[in-house]
Short mmCIF file of C-alpha atoms in Angstrom, two decimals:
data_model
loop_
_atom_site.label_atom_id
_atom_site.label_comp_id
_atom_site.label_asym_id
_atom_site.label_seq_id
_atom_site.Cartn_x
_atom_site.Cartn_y
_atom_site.Cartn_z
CA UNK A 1177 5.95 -17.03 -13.90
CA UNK A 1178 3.95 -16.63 -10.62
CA UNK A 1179 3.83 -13.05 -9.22
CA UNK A 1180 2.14 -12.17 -5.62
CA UNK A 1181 1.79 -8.12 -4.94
CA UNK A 1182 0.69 -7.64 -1.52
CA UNK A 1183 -1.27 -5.23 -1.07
CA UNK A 1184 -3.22 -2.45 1.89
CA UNK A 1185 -6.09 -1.28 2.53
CA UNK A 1186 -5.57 2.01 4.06
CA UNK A 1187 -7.22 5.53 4.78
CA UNK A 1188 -7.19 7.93 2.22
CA UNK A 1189 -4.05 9.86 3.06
CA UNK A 1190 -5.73 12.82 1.08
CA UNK A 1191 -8.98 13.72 2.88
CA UNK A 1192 -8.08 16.43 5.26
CA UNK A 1193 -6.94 16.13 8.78
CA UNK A 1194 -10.21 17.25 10.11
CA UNK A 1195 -11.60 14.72 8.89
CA UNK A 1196 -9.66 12.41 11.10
CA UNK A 1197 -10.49 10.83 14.65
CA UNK A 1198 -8.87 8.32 16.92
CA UNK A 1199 -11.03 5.61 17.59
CA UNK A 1200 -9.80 4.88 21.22
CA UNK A 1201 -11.40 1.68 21.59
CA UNK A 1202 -9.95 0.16 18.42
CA UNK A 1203 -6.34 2.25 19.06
CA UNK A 1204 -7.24 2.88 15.46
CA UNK A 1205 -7.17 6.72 12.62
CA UNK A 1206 -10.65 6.59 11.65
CA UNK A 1207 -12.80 9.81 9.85
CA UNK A 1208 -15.59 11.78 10.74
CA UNK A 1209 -16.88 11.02 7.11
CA UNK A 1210 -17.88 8.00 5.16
CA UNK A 1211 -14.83 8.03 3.15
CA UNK A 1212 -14.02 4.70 1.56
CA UNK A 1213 -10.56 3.53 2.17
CA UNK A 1214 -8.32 3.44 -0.86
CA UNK A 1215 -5.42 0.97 -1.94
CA UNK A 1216 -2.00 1.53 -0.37
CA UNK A 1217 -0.67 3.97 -3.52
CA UNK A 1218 2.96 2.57 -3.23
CA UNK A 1219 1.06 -0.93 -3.51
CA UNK A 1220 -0.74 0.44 -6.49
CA UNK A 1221 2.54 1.14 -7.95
CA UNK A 1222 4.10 -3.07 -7.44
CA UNK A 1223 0.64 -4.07 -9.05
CA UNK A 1224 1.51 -1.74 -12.09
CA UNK A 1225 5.46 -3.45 -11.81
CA UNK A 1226 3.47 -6.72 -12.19
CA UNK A 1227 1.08 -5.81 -14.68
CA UNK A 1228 3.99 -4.81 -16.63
CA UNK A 1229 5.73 -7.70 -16.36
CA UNK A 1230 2.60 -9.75 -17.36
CA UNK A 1231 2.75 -7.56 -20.35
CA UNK A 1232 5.71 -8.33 -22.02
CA UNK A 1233 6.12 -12.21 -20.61
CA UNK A 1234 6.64 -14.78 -23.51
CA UNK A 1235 5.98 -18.03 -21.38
CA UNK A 1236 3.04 -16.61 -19.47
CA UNK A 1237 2.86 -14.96 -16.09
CA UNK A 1238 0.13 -14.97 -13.36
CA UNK A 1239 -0.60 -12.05 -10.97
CA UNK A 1240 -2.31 -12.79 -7.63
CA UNK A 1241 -2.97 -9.77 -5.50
CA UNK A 1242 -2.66 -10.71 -1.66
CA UNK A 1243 -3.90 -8.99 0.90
CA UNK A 1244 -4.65 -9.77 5.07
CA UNK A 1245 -6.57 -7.00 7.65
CA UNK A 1246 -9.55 -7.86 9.94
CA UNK A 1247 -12.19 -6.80 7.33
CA UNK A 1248 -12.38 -5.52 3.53
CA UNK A 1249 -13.90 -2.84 1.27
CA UNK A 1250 -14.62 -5.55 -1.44
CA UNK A 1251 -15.20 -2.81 -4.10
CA UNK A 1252 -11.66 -1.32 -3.14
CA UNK A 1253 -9.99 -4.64 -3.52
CA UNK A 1254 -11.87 -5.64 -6.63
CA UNK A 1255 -9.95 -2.45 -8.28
CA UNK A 1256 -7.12 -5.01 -8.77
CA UNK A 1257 -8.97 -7.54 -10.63
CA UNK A 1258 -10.32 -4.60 -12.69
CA UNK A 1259 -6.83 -3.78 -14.01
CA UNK A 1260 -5.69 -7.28 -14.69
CA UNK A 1261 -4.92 -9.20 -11.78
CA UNK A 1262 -5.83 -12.98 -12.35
CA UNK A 1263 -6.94 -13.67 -8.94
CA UNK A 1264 -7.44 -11.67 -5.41
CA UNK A 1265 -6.66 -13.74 -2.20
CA UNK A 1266 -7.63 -12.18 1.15
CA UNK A 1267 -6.87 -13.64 4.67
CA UNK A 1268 -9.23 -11.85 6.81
CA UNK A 1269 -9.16 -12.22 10.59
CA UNK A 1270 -10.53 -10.04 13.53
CA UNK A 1271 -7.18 -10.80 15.73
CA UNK A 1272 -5.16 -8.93 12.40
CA UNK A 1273 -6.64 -5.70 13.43
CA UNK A 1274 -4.32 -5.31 16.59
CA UNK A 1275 -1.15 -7.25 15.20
CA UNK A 1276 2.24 -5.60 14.56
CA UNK A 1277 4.08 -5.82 11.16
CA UNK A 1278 6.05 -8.68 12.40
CA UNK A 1279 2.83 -10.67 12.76
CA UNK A 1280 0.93 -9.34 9.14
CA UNK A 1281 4.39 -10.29 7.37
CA UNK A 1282 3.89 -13.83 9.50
CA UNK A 1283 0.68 -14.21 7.56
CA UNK A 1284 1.64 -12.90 4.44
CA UNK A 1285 5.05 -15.43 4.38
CA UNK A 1286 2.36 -18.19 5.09
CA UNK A 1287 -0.13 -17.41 2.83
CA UNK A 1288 2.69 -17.27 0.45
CA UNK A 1289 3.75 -20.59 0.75
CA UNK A 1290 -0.11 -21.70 0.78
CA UNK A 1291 -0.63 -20.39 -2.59
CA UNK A 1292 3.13 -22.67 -4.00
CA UNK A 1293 4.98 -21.73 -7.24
CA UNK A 1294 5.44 -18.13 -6.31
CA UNK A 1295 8.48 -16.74 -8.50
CA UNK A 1296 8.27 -13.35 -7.72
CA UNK A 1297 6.54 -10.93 -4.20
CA UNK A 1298 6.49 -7.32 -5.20
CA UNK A 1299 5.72 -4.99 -2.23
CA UNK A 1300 4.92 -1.19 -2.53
CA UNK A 1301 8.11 0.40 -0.71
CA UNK A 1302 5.67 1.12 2.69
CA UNK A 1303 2.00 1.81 3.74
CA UNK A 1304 0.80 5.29 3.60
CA UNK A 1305 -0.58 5.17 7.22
CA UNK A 1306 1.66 4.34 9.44
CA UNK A 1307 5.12 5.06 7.27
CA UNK A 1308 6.98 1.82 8.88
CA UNK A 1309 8.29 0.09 5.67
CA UNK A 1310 8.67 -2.74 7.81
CA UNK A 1311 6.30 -5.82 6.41
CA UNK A 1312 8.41 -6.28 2.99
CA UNK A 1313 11.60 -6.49 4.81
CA UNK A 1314 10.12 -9.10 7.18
CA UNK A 1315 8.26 -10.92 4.64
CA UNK A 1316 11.94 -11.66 2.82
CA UNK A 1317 13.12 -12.74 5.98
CA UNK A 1318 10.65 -15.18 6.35
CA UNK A 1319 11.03 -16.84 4.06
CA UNK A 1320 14.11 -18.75 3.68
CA UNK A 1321 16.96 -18.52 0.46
CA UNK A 1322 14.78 -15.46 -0.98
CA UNK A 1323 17.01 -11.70 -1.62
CA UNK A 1324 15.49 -8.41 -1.32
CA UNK A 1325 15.52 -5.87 -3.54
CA UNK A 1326 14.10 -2.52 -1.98
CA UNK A 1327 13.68 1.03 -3.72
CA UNK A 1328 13.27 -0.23 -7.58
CA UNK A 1329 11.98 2.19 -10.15
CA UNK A 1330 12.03 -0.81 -12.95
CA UNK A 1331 11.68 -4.58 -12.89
CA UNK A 1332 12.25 -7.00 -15.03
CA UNK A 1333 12.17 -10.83 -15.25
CA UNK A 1334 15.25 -12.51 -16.85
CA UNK A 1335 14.30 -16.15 -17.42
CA UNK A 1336 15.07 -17.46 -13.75
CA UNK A 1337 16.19 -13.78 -12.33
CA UNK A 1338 15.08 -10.63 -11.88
CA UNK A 1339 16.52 -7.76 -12.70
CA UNK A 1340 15.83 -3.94 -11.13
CA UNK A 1341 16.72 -0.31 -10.82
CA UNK A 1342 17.18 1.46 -7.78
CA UNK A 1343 16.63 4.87 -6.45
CA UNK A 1344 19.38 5.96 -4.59
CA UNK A 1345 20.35 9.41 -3.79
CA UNK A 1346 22.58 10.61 -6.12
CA UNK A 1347 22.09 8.07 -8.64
CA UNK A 1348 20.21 4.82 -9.85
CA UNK A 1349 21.77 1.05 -9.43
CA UNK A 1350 20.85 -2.17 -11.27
CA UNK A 1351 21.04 -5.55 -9.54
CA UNK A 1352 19.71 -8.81 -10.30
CA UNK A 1353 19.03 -11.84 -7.86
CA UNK A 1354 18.01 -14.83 -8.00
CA UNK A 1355 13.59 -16.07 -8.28
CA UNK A 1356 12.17 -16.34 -6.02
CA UNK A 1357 12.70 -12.64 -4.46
CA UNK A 1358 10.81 -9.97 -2.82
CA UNK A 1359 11.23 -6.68 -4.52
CA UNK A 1360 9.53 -3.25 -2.85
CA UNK A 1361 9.07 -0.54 -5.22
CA UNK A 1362 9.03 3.13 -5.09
CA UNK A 1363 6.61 5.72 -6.88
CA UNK A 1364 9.41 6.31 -9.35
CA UNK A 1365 8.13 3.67 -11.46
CA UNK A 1366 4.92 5.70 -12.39
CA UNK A 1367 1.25 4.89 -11.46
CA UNK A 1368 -1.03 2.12 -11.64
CA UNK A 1369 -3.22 2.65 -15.09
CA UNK A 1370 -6.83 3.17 -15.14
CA UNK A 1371 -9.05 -0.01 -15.57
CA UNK A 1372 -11.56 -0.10 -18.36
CA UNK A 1373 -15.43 0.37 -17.59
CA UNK A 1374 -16.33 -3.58 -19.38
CA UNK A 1375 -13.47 -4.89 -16.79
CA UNK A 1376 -14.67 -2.98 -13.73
CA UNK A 1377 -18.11 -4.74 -14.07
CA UNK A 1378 -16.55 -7.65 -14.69
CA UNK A 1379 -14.29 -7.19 -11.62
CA UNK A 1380 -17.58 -6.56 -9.98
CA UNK A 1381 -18.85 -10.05 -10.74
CA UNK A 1382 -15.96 -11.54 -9.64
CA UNK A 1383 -15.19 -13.03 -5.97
CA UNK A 1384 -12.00 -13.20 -4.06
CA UNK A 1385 -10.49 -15.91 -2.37
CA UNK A 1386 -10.22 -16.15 0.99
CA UNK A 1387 -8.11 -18.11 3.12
CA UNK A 1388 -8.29 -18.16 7.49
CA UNK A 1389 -5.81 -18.04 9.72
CA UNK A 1390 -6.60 -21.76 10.49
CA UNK A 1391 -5.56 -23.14 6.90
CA UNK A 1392 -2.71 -21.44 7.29
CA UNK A 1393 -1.20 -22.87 10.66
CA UNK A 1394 -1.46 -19.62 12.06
CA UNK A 1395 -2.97 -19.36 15.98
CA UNK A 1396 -5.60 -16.41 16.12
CA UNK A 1397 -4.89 -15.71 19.76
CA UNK A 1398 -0.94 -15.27 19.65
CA UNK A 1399 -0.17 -11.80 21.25
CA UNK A 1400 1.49 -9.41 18.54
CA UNK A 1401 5.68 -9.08 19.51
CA UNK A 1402 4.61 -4.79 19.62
CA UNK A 1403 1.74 -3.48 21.42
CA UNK A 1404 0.29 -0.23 20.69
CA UNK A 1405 0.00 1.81 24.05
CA UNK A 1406 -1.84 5.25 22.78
CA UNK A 1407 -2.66 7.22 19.63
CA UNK A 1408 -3.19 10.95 19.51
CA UNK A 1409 -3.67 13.65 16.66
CA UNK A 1410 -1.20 15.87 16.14
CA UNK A 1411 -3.05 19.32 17.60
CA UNK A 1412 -3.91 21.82 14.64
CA UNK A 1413 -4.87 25.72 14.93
CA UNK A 1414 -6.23 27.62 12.28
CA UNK A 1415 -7.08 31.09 12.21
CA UNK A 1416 -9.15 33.33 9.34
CA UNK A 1417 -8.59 36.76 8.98
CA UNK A 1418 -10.84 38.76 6.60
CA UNK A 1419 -8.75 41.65 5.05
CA UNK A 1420 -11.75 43.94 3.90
CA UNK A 1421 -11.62 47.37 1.62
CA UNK A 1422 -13.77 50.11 -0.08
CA UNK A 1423 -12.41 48.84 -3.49
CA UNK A 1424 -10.26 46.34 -4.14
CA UNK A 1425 -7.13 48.00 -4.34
CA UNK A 1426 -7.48 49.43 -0.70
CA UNK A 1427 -8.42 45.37 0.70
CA UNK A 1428 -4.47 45.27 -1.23
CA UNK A 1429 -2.97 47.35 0.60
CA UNK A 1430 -4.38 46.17 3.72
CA UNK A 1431 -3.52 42.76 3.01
CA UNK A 1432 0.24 43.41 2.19
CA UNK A 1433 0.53 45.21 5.33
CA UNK A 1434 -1.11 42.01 7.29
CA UNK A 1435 2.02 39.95 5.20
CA UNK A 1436 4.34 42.44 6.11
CA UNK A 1437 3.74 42.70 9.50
CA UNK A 1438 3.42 38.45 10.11
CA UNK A 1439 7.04 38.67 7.89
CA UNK A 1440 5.64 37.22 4.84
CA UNK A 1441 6.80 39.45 2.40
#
């Protein structure tokens, strides 16, 4: 069994908010700090759904992580290989920085059908930047005869199907369809485990493949179908009010009053 997980390099949706800027010029979030980017945490979760299924496989299964943006923090990426992936292929183009979802599921689909003998594309469920859940639903599309199965908590490979459960909102569903499929999956299926310090160095060690948008038939200069027009912040106040006393049952009192009066308490 073949298994892609495409994955995203994203910002670190915890640092705070002040540490965030627009970059006008590249229409882009970028921080104030030298925060490393992280991996897309719903993306974390499919490579833990594929992991899993390499786990328990009887005939063998191969995991290829997959991932396409104008550049890469190789030591993020390499975090896959340190928790098991077989092999990391990256398609890495300047022109991918300004294109839409439509055109990054374009190259995925592609780079998809480069790699041949794929059983199995597990997606996280969406990015944690932007929020679109757009790319898996594409990527399906784009690829002719393949279902989708979106929202899975579980997955599980039944000789030449796959089986998974769903999150729905009052309940949980189990379908199967048909390999090849794309299946998205939700944080409901738990987090991605923690690689061992020998396999991190090795990971280290260890370089990804790359593939252009050239090999793959793909033209560099085609316009994305969405253009981004503007990008703000939203606008954030914040206030500090020091709530002083002569002892610290007095700086109490004074502070439930302060409640009181903003209709806290």
């Amino acid at each position: 069994m073949r298994v892609v997980v495409c994955l995203k390099q994203t910002v670190d949706p915890l640092i705070p908010v002040t540490s965030l800027v627009v970059d006008r010029d590249r229409k882009r979030i970028a921080t104030t700090s030298k925060v490393p980017p992280v991996l897309n945490g719903y993306d974390e979760q499919a490579l833990e759904a594929a992991l899993r299924l390499k786990d328990t496989a009887t005939g063998g299964c191969e995991v290829i992580a997959l991932s396409a943006a104008a550049e890469f923090d190789l030591d993020v990426m390499r975090s896959a290989l340190a928790v098991g992936t077989d092999d990391l292929v990256l398609v890495q183009d300047p022109a991918l920085e300004t294109w839409d979802a439509h055109s990054v599921a374009r190259v995925l689909a592609a780079a998809i059908r480069h790699l041949e003998g794929v059983d199995l594309v597990l997606c996280g469920r969406q990015a944690s930047d932007w929020d679109n859940a757009q790319v898996p639903l594409m990527l399906a599309e784009m690829m002719p005869g393949v279902a989708c199965l979106t929202l899975a908590r579980k997955v599980e490979a039944l000789g030449r199907r796959v089986r998974v459960e769903r999150v729905l909102s009052d309940g949980i569903q189990i379908m199967e369809a048909d390999l090849p499929a794309v299946v998205t999956v939700t944080s409901e299926l738990g987090t991605l485990r923690y690689p061992r310090l020998k396999d991190k160095l090795q990971a280290a060690r260890r370089r990804p493949r790359y593939l252009t948008l050239q090999e793959l038939g793909i033209d560099p200069v085609t316009p994305p179908a969405v253009e981004l027009l503007d990008l703000e912040l939203v606008a954030t106040q914040r206030a500090c009010e020091l709530v002083t006393g002569s002892d610290g049952a007095e700086a109490g009192r004074r502070l439930a009053g302060v409640l009181r009066g903003a209709r806290l308490i």
